[in-house]
mmCIF file of C-alpha atoms in Angstrom:
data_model
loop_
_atom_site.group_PDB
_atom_site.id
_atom_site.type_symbol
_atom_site.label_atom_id
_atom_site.label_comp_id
_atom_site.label_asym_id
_atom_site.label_seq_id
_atom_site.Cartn_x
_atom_site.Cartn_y
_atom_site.Cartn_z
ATOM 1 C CA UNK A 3 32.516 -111.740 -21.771
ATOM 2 C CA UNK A 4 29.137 -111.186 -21.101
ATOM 3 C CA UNK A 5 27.651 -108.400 -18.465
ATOM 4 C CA UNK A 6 26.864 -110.834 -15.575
ATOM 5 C CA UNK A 7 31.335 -111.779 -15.969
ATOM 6 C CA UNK A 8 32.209 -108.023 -16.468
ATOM 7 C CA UNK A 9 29.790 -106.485 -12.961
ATOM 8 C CA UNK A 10 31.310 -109.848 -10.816
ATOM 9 C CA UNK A 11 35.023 -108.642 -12.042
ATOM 10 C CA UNK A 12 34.612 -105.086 -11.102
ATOM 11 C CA UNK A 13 33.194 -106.260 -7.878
ATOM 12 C CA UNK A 14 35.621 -107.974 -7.272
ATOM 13 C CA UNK A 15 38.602 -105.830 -7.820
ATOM 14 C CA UNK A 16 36.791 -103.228 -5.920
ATOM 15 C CA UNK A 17 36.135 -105.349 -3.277
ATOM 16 C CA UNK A 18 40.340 -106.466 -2.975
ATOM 17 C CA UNK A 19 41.498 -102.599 -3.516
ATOM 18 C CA UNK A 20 39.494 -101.958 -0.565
ATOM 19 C CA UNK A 21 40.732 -105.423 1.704
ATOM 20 C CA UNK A 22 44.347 -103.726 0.364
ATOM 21 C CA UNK A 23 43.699 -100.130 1.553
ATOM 22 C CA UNK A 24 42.156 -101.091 5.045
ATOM 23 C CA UNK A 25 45.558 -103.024 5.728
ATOM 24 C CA UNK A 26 47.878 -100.581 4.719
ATOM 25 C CA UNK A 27 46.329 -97.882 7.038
ATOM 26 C CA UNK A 28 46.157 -100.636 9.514
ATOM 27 C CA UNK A 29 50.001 -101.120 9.298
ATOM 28 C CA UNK A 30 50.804 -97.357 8.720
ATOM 29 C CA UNK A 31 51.489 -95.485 11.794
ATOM 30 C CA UNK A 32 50.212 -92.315 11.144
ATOM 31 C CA UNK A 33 49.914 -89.984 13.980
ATOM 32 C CA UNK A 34 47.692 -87.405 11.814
ATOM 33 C CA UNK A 35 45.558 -89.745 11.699
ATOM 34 C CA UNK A 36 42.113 -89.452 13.754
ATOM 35 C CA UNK A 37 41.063 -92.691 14.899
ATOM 36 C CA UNK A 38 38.322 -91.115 16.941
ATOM 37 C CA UNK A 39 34.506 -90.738 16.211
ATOM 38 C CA UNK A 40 34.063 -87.536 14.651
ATOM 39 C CA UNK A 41 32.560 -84.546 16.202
ATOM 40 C CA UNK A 42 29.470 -82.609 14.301
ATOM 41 C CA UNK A 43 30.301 -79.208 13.674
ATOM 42 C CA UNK A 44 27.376 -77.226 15.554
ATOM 43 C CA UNK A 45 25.576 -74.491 13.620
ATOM 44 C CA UNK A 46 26.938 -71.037 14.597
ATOM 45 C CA UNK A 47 24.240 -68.567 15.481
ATOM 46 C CA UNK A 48 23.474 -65.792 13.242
ATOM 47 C CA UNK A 49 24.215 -62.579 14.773
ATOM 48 C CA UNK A 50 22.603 -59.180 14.508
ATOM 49 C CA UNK A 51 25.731 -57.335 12.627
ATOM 50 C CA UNK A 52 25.549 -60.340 10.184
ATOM 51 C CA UNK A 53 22.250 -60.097 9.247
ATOM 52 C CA UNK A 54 22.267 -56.279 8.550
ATOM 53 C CA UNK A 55 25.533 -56.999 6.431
ATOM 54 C CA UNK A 56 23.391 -58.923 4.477
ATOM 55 C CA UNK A 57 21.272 -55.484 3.452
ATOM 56 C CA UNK A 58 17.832 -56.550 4.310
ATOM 57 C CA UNK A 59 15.043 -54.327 2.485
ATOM 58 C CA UNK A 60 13.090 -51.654 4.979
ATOM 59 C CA UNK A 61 9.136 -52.003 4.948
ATOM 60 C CA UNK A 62 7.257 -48.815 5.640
ATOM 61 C CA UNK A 63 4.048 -50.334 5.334
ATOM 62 C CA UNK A 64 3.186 -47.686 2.578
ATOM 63 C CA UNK A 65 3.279 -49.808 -0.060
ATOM 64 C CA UNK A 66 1.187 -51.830 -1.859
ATOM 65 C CA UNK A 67 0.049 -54.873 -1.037
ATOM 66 C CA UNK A 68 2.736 -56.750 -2.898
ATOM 67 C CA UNK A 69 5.284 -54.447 -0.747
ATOM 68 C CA UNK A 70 5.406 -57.070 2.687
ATOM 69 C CA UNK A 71 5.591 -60.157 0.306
ATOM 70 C CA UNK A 72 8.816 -58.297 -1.641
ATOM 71 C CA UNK A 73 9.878 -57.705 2.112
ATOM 72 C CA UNK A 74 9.381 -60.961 3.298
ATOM 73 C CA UNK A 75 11.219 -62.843 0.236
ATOM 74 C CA UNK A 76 14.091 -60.648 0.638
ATOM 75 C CA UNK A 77 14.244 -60.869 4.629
ATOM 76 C CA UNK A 78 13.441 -64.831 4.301
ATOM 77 C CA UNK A 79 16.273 -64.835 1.890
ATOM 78 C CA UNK A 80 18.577 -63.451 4.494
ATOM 79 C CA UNK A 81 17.192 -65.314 7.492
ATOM 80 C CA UNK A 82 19.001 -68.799 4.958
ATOM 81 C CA UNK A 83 22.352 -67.010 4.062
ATOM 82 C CA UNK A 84 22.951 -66.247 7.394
ATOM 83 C CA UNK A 85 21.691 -69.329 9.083
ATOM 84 C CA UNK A 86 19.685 -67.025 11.241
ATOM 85 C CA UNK A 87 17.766 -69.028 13.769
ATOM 86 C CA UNK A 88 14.108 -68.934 14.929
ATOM 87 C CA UNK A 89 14.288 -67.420 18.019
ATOM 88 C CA UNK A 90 16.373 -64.103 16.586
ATOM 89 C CA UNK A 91 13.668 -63.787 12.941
ATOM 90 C CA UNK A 92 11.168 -61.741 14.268
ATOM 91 C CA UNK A 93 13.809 -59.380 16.609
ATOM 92 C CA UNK A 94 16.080 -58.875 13.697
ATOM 93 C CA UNK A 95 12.998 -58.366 11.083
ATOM 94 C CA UNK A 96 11.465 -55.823 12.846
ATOM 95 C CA UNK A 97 14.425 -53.933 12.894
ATOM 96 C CA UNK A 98 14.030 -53.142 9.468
ATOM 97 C CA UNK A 99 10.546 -51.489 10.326
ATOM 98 C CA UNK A 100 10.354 -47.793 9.214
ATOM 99 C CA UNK A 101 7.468 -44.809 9.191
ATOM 100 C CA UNK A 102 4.200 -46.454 9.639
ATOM 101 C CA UNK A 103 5.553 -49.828 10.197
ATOM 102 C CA UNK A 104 7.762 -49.426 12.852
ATOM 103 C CA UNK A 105 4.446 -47.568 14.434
ATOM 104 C CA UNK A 106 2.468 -50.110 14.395
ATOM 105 C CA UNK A 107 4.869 -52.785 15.991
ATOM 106 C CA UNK A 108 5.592 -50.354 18.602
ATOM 107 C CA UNK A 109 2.051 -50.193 19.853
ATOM 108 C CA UNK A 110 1.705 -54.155 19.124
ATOM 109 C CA UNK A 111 4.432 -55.096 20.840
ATOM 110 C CA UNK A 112 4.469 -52.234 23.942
ATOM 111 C CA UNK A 113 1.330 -53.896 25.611
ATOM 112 C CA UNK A 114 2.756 -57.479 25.655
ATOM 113 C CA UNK A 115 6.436 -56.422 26.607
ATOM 114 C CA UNK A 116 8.875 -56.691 23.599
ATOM 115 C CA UNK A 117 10.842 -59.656 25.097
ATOM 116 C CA UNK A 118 7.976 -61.367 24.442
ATOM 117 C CA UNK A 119 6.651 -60.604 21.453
ATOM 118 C CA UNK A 120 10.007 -61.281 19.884
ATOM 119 C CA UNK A 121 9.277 -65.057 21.218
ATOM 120 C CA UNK A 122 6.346 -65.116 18.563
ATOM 121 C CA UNK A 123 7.436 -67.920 15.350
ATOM 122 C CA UNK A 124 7.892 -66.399 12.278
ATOM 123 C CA UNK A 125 4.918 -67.426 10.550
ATOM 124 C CA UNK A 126 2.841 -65.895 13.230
ATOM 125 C CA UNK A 127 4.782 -62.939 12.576
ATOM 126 C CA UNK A 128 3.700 -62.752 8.834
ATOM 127 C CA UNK A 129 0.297 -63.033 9.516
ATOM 128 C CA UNK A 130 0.177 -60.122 11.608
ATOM 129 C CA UNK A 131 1.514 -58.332 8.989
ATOM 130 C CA UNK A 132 -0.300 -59.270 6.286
ATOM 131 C CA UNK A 133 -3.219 -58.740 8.192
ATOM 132 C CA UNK A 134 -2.445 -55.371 8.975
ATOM 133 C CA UNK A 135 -1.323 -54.277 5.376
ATOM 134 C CA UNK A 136 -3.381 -56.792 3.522
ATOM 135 C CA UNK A 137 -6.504 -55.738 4.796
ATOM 136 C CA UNK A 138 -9.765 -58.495 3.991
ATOM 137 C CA UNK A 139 -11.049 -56.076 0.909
ATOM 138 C CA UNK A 140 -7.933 -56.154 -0.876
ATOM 139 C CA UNK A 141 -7.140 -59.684 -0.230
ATOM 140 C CA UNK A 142 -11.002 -60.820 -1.620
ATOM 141 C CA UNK A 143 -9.955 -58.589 -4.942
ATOM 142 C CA UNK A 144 -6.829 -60.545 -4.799
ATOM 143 C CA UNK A 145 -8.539 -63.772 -5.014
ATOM 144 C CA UNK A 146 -10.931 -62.394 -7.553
ATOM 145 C CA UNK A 147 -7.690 -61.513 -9.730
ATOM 146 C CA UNK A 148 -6.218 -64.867 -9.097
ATOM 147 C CA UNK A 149 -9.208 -66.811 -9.878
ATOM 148 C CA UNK A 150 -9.465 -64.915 -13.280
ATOM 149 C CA UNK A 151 -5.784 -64.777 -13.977
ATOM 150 C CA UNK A 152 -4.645 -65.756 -17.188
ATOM 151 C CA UNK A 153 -1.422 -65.247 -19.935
ATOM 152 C CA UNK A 154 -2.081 -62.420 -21.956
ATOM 153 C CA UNK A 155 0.063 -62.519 -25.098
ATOM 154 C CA UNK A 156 2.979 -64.618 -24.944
ATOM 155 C CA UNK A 157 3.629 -63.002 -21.433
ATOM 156 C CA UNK A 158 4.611 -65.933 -19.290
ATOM 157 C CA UNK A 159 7.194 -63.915 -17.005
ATOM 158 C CA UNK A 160 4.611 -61.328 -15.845
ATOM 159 C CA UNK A 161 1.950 -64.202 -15.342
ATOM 160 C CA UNK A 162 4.157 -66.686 -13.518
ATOM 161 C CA UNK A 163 5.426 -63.873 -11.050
ATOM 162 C CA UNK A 164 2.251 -62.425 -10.455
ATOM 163 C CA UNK A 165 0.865 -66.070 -10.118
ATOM 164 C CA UNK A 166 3.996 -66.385 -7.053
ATOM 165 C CA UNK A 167 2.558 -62.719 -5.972
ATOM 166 C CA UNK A 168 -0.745 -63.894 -5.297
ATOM 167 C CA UNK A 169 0.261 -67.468 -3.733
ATOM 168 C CA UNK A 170 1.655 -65.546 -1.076
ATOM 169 C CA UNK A 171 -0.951 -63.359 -0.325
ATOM 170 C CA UNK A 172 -3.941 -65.876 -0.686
ATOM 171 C CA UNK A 173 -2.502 -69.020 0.617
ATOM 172 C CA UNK A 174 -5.940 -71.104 0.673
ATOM 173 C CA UNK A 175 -6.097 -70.733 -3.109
ATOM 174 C CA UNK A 176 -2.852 -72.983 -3.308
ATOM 175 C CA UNK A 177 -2.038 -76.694 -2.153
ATOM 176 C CA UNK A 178 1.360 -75.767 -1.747
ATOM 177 C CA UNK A 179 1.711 -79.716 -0.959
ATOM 178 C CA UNK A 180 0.843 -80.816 -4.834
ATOM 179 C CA UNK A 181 2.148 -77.813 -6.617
ATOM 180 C CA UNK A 182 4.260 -78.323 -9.141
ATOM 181 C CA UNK A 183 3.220 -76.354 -11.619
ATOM 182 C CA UNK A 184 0.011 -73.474 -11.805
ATOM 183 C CA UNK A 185 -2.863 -75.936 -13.356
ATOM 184 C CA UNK A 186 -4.444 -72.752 -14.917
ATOM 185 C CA UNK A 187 -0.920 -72.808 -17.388
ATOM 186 C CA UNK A 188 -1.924 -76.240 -18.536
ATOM 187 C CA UNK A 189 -4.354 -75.046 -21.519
ATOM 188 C CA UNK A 190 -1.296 -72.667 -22.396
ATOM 189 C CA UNK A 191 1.197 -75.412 -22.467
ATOM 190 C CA UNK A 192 -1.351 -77.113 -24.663
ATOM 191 C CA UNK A 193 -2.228 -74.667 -26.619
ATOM 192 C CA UNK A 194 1.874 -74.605 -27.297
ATOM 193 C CA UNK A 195 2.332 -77.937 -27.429
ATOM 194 C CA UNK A 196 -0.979 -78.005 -30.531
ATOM 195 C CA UNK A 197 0.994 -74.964 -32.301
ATOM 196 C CA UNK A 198 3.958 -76.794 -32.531
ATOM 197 C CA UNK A 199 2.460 -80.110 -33.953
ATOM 198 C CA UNK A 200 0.721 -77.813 -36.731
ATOM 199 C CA UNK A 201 3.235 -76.531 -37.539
ATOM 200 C CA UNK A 202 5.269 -79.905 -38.059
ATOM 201 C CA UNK A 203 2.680 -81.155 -40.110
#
């Protein structure tokens, strides 16, 4: 029996298994049965309690400048385990503002009427904040670092998160679109890759 024989037999065995199974249920009278279309279960909204239960991180806005992009992975992080919807992410965020933080959102927000404010997308939200604790002089000597970044030692863990760290925080330096994996670790993996082959030969 050749392959061609062997596909057309499965096929067609297949093919009378399900002919065979569509009349018994056809001839079965099964009241469990729903014969109905079927109804989409709809998303349930995330509440407030549920979020907090979920132990988002507090932002001060002391920190450095890596502290909002900890807070945002962690919040973001939430916002998917507890299908949290747009229009409650920057209400329920901002509850987790402390000290300085929760300051500056009060006198943002005050002016405009907090109803409102909380209508603003997320991603607006995050550039508020990162302008306001990722001020332009720290974010140029960001770039500067990322530009010059490189592996020191065998150190891939520290260079790879730091390489994240800075992604965030200068998002023009990345085509997030195409990135699949940092181009400046190519002469690493190929400096690898040469070791290797020397050392097979």
């Amino acid at each position: 029996m050749n392959q061609a024989a062997i596909r057309k037999l499965v096929a067609n065995s297949v093919a009378a298994a399900l002919e065979a199974q569509a009349a018994t249920m056809a001839n079965t009278d099964n009241t469990n049965r729903n014969i109905g279309p079927r109804e989409t279960p709809v998303a349930r909204k995330c509440s407030y309690k549920e979020f907090m239960s979920c132990q988002p991180f507090n932002f001060k806005g002391t920190e450095c400048a890596i502290g909002p992009i900890r807070w945002f992975e962690r919040t973001e992080s939430i916002f998917s385990h507890s299908n949290c919807t747009e229009d409650c992410k920057v209400k329920f965020a901002t509850s987790t503002l402390t000290e300085e933080a929760l300051s500056w959102w009060n006198s943002f927000a005050q002016p405009n009427g907090i109803e409102e404010v909380y209508k603003i997308p997320w991603f607006e939200f995050k550039k508020l904040l990162i302008k306001k604790y990722c001020p332009r002089t720290k974010v140029n000597k960001m770039k500067d670092e990322f530009y010059n970044l490189t592996v020191k030692g065998n150190d891939l863990k520290t260079y790879v998160r730091r390489f994240q760290e800075l992604a965030i925080l200068c998002p023009t330096m990345v085509p997030w679109k195409n990135l699949t994996l940092p181009k400046k670790l190519m002469p690493f993996i190929i400096s690898i890759k040469c070791l290797i082959y020397s050392f097979l030969n």
